[in-house]
Protein backbone atom coordinates (compact mmCIF):
# COMPACT_ATOMS: atom_id res chain seq x y z
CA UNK A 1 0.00 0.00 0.00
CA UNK A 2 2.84 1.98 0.73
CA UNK A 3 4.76 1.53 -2.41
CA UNK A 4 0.94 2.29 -4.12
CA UNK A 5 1.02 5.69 -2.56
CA UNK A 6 4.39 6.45 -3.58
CA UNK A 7 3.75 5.95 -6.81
CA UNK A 8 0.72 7.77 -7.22
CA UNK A 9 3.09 10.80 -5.51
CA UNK A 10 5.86 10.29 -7.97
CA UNK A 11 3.49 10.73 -11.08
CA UNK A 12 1.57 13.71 -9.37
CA UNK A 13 5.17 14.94 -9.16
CA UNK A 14 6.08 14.12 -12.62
CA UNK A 15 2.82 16.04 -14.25
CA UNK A 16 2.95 19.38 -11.96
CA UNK A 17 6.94 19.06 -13.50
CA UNK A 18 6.10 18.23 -17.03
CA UNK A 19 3.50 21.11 -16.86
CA UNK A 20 5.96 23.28 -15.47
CA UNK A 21 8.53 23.01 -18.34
CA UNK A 22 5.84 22.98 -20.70
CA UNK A 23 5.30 26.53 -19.85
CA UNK A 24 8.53 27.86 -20.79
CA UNK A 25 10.53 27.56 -24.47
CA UNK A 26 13.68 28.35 -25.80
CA UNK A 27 15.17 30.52 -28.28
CA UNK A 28 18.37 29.65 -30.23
CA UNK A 29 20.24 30.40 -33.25
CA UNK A 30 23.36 32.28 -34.54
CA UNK A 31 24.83 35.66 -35.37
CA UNK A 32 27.02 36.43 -38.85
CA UNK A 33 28.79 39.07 -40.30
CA UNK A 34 26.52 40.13 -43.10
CA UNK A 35 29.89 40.65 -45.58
CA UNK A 36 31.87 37.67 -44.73
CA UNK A 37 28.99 34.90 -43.52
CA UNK A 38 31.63 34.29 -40.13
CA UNK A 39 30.55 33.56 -37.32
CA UNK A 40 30.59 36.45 -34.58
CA UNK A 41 32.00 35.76 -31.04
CA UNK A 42 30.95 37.69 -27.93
CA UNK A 43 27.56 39.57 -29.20
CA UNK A 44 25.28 40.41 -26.54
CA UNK A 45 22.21 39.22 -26.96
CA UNK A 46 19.02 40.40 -25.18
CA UNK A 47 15.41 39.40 -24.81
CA UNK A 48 13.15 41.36 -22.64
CA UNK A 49 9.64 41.27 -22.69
CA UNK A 50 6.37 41.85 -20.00
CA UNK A 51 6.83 37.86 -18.78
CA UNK A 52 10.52 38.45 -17.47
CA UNK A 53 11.15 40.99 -14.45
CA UNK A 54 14.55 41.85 -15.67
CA UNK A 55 16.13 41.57 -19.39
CA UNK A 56 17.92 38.17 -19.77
CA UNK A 57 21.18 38.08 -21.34
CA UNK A 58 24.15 36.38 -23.31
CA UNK A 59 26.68 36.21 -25.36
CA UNK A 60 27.62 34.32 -28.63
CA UNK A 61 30.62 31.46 -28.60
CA UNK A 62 33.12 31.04 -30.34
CA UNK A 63 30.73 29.51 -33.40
CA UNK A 64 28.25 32.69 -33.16
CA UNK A 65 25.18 30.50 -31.48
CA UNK A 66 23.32 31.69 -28.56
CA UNK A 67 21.16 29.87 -26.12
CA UNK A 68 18.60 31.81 -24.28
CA UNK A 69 16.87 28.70 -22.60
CA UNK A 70 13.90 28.72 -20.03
CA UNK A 71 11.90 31.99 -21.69
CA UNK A 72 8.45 31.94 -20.22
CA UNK A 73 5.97 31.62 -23.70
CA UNK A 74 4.70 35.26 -24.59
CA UNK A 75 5.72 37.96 -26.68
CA UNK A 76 9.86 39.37 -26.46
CA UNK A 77 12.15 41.49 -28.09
CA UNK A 78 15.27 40.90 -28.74
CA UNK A 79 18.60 42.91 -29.69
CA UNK A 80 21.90 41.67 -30.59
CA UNK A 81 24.67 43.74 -30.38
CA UNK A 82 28.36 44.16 -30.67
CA UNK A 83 31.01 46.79 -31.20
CA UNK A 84 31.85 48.17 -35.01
CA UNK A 85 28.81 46.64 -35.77
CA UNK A 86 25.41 48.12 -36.40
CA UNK A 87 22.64 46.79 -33.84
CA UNK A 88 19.40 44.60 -35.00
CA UNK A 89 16.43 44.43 -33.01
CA UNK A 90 13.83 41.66 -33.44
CA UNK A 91 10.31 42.50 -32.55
CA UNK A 92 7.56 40.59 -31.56
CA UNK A 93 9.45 37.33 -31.36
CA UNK A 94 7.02 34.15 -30.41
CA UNK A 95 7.74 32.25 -27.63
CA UNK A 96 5.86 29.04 -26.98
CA UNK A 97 5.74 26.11 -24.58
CA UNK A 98 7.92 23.44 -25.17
CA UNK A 99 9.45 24.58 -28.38
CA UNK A 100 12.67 26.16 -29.74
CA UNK A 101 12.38 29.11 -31.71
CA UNK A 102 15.32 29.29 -33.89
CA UNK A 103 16.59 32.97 -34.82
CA UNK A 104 19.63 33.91 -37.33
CA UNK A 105 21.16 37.00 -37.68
CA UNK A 106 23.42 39.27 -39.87
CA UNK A 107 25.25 42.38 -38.48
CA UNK A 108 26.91 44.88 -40.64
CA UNK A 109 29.78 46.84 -39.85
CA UNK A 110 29.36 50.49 -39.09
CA UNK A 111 30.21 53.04 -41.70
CA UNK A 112 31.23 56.71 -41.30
CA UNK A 113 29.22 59.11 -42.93
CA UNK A 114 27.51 62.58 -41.91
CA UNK A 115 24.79 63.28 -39.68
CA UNK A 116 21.67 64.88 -41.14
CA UNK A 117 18.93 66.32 -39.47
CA UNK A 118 16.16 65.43 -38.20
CA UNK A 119 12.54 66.04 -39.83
CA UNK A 120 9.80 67.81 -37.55
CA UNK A 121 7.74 64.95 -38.00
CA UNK A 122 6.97 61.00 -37.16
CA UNK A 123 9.94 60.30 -39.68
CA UNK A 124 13.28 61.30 -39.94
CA UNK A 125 16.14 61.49 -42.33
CA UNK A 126 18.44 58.30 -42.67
CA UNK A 127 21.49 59.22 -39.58
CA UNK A 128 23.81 56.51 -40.44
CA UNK A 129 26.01 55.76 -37.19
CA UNK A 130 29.32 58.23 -37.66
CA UNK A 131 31.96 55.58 -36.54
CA UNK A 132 33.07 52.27 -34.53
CA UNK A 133 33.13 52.21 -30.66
CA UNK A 134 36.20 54.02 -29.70
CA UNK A 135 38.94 52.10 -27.49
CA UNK A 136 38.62 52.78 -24.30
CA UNK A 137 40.70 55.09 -22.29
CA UNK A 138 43.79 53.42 -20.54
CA UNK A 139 44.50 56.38 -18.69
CA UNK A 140 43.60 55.22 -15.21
CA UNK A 141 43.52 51.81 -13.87
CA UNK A 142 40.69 49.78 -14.27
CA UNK A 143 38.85 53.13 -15.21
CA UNK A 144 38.81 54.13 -12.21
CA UNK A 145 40.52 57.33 -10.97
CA UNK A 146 41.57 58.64 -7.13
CA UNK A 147 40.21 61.83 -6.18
CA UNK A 148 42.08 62.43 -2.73
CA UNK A 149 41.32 64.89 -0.03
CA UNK A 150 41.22 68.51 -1.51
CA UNK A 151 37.16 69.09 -2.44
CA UNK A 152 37.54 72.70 -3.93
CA UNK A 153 38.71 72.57 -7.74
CA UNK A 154 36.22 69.03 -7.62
CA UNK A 155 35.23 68.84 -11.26
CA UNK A 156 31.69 68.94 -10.68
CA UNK A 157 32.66 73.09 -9.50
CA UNK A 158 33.26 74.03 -13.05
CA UNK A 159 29.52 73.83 -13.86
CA UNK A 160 28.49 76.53 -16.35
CA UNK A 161 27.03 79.22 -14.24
CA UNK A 162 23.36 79.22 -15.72
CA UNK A 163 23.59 76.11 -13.76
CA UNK A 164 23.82 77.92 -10.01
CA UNK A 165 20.76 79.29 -9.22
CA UNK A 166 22.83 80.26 -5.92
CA UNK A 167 26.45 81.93 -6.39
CA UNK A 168 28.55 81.82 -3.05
CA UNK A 169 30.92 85.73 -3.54
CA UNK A 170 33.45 87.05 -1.30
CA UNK A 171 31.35 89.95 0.74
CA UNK A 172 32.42 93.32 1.54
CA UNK A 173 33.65 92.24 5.36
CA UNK A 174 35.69 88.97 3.51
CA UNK A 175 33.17 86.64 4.30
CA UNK A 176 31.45 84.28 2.04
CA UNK A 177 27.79 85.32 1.10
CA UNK A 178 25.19 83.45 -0.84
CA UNK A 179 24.11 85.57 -4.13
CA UNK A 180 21.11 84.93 -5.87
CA UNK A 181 20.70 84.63 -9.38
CA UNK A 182 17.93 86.93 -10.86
CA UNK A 183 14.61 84.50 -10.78
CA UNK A 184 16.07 81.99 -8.75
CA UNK A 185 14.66 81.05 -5.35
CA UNK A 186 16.83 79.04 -2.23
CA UNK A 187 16.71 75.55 -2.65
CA UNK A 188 15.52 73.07 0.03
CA UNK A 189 15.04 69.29 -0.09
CA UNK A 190 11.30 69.31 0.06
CA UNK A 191 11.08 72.45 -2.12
CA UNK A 192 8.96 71.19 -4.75
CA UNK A 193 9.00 73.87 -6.98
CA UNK A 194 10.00 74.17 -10.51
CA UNK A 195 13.45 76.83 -11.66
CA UNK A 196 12.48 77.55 -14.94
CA UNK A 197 13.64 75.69 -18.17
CA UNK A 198 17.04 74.69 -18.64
CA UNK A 199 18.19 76.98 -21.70
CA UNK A 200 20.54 75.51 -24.76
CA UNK A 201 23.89 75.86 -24.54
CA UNK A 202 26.92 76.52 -27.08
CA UNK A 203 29.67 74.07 -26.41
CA UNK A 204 32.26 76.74 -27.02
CA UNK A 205 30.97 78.74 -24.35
CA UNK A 206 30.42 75.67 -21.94
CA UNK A 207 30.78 72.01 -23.27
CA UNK A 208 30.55 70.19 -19.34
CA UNK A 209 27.04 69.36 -18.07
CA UNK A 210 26.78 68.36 -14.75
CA UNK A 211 23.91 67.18 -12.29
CA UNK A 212 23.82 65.31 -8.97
CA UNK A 213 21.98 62.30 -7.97
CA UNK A 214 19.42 64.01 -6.13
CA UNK A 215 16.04 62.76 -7.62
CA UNK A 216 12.46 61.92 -6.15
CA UNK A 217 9.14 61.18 -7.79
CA UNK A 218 7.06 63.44 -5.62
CA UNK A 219 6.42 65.73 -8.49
CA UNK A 220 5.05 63.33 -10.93
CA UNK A 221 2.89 61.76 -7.59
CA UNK A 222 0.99 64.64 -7.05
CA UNK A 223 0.72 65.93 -11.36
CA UNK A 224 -1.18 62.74 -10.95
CA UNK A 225 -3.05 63.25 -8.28
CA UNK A 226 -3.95 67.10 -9.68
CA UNK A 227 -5.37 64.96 -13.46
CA UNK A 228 -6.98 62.59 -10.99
CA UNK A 229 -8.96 65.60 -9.62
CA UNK A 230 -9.33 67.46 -13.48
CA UNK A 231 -6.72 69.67 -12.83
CA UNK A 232 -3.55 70.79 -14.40
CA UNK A 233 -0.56 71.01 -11.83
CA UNK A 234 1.08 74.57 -11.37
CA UNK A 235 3.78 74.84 -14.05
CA UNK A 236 6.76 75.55 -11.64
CA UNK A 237 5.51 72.02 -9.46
CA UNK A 238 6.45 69.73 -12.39
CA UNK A 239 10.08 68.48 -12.58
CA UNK A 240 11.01 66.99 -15.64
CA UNK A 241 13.87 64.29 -13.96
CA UNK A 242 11.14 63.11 -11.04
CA UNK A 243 8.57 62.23 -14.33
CA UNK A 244 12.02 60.47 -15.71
CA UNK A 245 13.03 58.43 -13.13
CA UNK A 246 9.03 56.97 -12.15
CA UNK A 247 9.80 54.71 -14.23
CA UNK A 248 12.18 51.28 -14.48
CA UNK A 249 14.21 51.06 -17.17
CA UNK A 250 15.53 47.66 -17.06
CA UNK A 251 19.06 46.47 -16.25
CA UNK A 252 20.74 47.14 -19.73
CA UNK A 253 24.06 48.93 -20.14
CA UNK A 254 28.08 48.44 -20.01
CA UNK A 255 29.64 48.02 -16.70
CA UNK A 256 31.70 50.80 -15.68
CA UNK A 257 33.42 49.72 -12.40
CA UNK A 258 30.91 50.03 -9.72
CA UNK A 259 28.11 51.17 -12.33
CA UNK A 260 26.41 49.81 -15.04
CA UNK A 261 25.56 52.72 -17.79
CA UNK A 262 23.24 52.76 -20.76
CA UNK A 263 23.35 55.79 -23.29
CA UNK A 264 21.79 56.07 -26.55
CA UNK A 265 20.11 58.59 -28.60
CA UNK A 266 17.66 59.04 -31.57
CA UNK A 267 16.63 62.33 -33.86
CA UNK A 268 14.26 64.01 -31.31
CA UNK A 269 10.59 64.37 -32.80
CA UNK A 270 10.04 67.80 -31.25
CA UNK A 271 12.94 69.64 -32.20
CA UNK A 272 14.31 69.63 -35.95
CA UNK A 273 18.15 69.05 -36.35
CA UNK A 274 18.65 67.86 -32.70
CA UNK A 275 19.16 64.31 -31.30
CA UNK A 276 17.65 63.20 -27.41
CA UNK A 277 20.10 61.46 -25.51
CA UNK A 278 19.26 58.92 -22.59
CA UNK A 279 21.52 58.81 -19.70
CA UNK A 280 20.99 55.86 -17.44
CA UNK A 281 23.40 54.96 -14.82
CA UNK A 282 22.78 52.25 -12.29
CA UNK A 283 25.04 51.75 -9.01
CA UNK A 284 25.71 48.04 -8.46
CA UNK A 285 26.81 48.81 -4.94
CA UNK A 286 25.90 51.84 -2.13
CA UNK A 287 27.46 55.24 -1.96
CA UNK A 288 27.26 58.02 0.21
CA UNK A 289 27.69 60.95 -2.53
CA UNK A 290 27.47 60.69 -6.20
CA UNK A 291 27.38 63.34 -9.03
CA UNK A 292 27.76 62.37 -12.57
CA UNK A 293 29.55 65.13 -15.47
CA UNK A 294 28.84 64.75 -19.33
CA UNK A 295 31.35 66.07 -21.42
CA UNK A 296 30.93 67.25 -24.99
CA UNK A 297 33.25 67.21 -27.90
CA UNK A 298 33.43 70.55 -29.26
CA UNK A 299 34.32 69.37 -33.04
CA UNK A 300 31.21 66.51 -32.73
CA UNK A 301 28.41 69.05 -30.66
CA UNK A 302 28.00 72.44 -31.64
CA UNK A 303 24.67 72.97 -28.80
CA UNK A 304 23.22 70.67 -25.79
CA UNK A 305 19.80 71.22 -23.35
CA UNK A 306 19.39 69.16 -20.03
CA UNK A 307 16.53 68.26 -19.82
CA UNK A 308 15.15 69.02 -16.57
CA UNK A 309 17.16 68.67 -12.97
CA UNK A 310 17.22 72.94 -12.91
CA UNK A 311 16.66 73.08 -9.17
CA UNK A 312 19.77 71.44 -8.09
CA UNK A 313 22.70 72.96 -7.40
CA UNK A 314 25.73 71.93 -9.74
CA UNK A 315 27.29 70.63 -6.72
CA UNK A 316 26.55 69.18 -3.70
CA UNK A 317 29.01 71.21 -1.47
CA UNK A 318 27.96 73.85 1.14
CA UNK A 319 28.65 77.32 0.37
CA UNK A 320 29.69 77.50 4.00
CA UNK A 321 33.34 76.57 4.48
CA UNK A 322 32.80 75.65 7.96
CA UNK A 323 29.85 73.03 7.57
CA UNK A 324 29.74 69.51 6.44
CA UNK A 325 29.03 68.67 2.93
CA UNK A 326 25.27 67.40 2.62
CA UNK A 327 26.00 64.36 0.90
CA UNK A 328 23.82 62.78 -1.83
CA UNK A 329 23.45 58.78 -1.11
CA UNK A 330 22.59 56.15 -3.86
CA UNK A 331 21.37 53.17 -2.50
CA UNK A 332 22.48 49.59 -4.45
CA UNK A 333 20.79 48.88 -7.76
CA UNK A 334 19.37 52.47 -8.09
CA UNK A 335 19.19 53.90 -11.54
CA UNK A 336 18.91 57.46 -12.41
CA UNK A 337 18.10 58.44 -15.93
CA UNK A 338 18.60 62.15 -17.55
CA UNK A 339 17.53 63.36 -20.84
CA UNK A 340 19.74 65.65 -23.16
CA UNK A 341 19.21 67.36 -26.41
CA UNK A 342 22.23 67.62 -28.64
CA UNK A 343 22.88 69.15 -31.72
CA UNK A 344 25.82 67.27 -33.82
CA UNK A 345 27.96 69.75 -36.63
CA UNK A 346 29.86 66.54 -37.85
CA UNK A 347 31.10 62.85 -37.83
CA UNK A 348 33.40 61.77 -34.73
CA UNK A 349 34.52 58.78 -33.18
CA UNK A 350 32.99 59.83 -29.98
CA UNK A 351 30.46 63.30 -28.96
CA UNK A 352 31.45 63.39 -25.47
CA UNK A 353 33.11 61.24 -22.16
CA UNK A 354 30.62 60.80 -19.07
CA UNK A 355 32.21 60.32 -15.94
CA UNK A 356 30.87 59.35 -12.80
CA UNK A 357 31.89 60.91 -9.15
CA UNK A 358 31.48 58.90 -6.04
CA UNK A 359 32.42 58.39 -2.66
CA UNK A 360 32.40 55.61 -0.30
CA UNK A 361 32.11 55.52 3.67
CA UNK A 362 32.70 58.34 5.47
CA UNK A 363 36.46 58.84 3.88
CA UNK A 364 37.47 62.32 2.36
CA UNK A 365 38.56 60.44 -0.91
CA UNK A 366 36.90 60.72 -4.12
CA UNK A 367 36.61 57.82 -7.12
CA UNK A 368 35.97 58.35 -10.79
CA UNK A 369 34.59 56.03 -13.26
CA UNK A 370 35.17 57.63 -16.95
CA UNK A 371 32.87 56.26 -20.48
CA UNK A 372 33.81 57.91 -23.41
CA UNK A 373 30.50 57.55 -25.49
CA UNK A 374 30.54 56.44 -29.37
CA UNK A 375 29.06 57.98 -31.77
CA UNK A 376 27.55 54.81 -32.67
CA UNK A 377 25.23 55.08 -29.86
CA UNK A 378 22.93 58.09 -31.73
CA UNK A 379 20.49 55.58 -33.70
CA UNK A 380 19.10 56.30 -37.00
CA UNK A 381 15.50 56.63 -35.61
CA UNK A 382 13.20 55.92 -32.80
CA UNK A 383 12.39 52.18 -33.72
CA UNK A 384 16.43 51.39 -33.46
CA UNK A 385 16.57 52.34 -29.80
CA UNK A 386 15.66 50.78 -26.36
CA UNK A 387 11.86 50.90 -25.80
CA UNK A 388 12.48 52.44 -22.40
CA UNK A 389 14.56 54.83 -23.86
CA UNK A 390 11.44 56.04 -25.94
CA UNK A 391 9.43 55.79 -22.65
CA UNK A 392 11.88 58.00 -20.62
CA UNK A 393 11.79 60.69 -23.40
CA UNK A 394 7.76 60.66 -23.45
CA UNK A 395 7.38 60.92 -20.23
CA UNK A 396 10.50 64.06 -20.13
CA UNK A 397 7.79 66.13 -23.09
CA UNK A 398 5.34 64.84 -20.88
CA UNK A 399 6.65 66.67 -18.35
CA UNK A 400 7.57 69.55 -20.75
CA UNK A 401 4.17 70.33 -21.74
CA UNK A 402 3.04 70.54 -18.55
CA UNK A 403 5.31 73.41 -17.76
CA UNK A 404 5.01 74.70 -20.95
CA UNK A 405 8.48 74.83 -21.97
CA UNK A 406 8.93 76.01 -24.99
CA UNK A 407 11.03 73.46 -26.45
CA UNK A 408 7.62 71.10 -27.09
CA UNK A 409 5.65 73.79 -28.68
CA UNK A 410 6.06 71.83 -31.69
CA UNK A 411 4.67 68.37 -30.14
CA UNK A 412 1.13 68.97 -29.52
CA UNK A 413 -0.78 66.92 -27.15
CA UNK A 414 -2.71 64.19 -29.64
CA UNK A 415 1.31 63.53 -30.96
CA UNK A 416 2.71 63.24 -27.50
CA UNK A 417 -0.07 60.13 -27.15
CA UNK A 418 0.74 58.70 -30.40
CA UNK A 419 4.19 58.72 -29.24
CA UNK A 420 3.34 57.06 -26.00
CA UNK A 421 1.19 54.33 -28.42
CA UNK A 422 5.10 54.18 -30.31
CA UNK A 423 7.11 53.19 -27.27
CA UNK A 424 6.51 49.69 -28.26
CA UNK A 425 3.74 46.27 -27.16
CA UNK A 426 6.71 45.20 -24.61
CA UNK A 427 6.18 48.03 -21.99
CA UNK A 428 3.27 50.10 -23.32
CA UNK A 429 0.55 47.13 -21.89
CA UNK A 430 2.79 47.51 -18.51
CA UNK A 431 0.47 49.00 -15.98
CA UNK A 432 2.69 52.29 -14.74
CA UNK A 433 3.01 53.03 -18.65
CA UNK A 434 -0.93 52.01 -19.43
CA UNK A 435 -1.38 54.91 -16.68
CA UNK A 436 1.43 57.20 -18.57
CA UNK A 437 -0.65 57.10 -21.48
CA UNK A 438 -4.27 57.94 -19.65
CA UNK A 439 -2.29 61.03 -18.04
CA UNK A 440 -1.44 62.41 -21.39
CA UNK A 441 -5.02 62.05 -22.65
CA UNK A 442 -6.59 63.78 -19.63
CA UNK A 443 -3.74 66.44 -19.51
CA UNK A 444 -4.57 66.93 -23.17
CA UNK A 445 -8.22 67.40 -22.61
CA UNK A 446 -7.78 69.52 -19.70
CA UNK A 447 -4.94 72.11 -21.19
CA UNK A 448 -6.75 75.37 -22.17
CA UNK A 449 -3.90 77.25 -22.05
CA UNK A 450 -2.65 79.68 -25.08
CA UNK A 451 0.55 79.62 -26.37
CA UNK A 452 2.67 82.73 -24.79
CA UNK A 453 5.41 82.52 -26.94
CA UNK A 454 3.39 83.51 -30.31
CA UNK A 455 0.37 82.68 -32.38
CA UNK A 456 0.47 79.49 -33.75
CA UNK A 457 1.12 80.34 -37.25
CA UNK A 458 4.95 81.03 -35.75
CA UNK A 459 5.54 77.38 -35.31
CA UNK A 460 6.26 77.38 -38.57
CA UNK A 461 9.54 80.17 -38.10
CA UNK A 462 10.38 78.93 -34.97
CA UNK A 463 14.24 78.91 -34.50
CA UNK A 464 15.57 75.72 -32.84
CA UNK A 465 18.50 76.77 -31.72
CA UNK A 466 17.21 80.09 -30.12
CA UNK A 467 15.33 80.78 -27.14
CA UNK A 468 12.92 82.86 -25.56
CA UNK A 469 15.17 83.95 -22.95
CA UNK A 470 16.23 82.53 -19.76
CA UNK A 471 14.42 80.84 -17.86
CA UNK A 472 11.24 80.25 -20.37
């Protein structure tokens, strides 16, 4: 009787198992260089869809096959890419129980050629990547550089000063005073209120960009709240980076020491002859301070926006030489995304080197990780990029029309949803980006506002490199 009962366990066992596996299937296959048919070793290959919590990854052998094995069955994307060669992206790849989906691949190699603009509309002109990944910089030691004691002179200080809304001066009686910048209000961690709009900048005058770590949702928590009621928010309450970073992005990126950092860009939609740029850097461990600088190369950028983050200070020192620096934690596996406009005047290996400031413990000694980013990374279009990457940029205009900055006069509110529609069947059925898209549509319904910067026939003139002035 015993041996009965065991049995009957066993093949109970056995079917919950065999149903088990016969909810999950497997996708296989190979990756070639389109020219030469070889096989290519060591292309990433990625498939992330709704059914996975995180992006699952690997890498090609030796042969060019891949093996991504144990895929729940549903809908995934997947990308395969390696350096010098241009990316592919597979959409709405099939995975069902119990089978394996086989998937070949060609990649071509890069080619060098110039950048055109960008059209004001769903399309774009053909923007060929400009050139292979660059080596990497063997300046420093597993790209990672010492910072020691000494704080002033800390890169972050030579922020361009549009960026200060506070100024620290030497007063009258030789002591240090806090000046404020015409506009500009004192800034306080629970200050909620908006700085005005970042404006574009000429890399000749300044080409370094910097921003701290320093980001909350609480803005886009109570925009929603505001729609919930049939209200717009105030214009100065809505931060672009806290509508940014509401949202996961996924895992994605190149590790960077103690980071793991994701940039790529496409021709921006709103703003004709400029690319958006999508920042994303994640901290595989926990830090007490961070603050992250973007370089530009002069001869690659001729202009760059941020996109938001206008109510921190460019650094996170006190203007008090006496007090303790406020520091700026980052807790283990969080990611903070920016967004950037950039204007390109030409082909280069590389627009710009991001680097990454952080401090551990409670020492006085500073570390820097260093990226220089490829050219390669500014797609031809939307559809070649990440599908969070389009998310992040809806919901930055999202944020953008809300304050009615003037840089999205050109995207009006019926576009902004279609773009939200556009991000792509992989995250736009996800539940915080179904709710994106309802925000958009109610905002859009609810926005009677006029346009202050000109009747509507001057969309049409509208300069896209100049501004209304500061702070607009």
């Amino acid at each position: 009787m015993k041996t009965a009962l065991l049995r009957s366990l066993c093949g109970v066992l056995l079917c919950l198992a065999t149903s088990a596996w016969a909810q999950v299937g497997t996708v296989a296959g190979s990756v070639l260089q389109a020219r030469s048919q070889q096989p290519l070793v060591g292309v990433k290959v990625s498939a992330t869809s709704p059914m996975l919590p995180a992006p699952r990854t690997v890498l090609t052998d030796a042969k060019g096959h891949y093996q991504l094995a144990q895929l729940p069955a549903g809908l995934y994307a997947l990308r395969f890419e390696k350096e010098s060669f241009q990316t592919v992206t597979r959409a709405d790849v099939k995975v069902e129980s119990g089978q394996t989906l086989t998937v070949q691949v060609e990649l071509a190699p890069v080619t060098s050629s110039p950048p055109s603009a960008a059209t004001n509309g769903t399309a774009s002109h053909a923007f060929a990547p400009l050139a292979p990944f660059a080596p990497p910089l063997r300046l420093e030691s597993d790209g990672v550089a010492w910072m020691v004691v000494p704080r002033a002179g800390d890169i972050r200080d030579r922020a361009p000063p549009w960026a200060l809304p506070q100024l620290s001066v030497l007063g009258p009686d030789g002591t240090n005073q806090s000046l404020f910048a015409p506009g500009s209000k004192p800034l306080r961690d629970s200050d909620t209120r908006g700085h005005g709009v970042n404006p574009t900048i000429d890399t000749e005058e300044e080409r370094i960009s910097t921003y701290t770590f320093q980001v909350s949702t609480a803005s886009y928590a109570l925009t929603r709240g505001y729609l919930e009621r049939d209200s717009l928010p105030a214009e100065e309450a809505v931060r672009v980076e806290d509508f940014v970073n509401s949202f996961e992005v996924g895992e994605d990126g190149d590790v960077v020491g103690p980071f793991v950092i994701h940039v790529e860009g496409f021709p921006s939609p709103s703003r004709k002859g400029y690319h958006v740029v999508r920042v994303s850097v994640r901290a595989r461990e926990s830090f007490t301070d961070v603050g992250v600088q973007l370089e530009f190369d002069r001869k690659a950028v001729a202009r760059y926006r941020l996109v938001g983050y206008e109510n921190q200070s460019a650094t996170p020192e006190p203007f008090d030489d006496d007090a303790e620096p406020e520091p700026v934690p980052l807790a283990a596996g969080t990611s903070v995304t920016a967004i950037y406009e950039v204007k390109l005047i030409g082909p280069a290996i590389a627009f710009g080197t991001l680097r990454v400031l952080y401090e551990e413990g409670e020492n006085t000694m500073w570390r820097r990780v260093q990226k220089l980013l490829p050219s390669s990374v500014l797609r031809s279009s939307s559809a070649r990029v990440a599908a969070s990457t389009r998310l992040v940029y809806v919901a930055a205009a999202f944020a953008e029309k809300l304050r009615g900055s003037y840089w999205t006069r050109t995207l009006d509110w019926p576009r902004l949803h279609a773009l939200w529609q556009d991000i792509g069947e992989l995250l736009v059925s996800r539940p915080d980006v179904v709710e994106l898209g309802a925000l958009i549509k109610k905002a859009g319904a609810l926005d009677q506002r006029k346009d202050r910067f000109g009747p509507p026939g001057s969309l049409s003139t509208m300069d896209p490199d100049t501004g209304p002035g500061p702070g607009r």
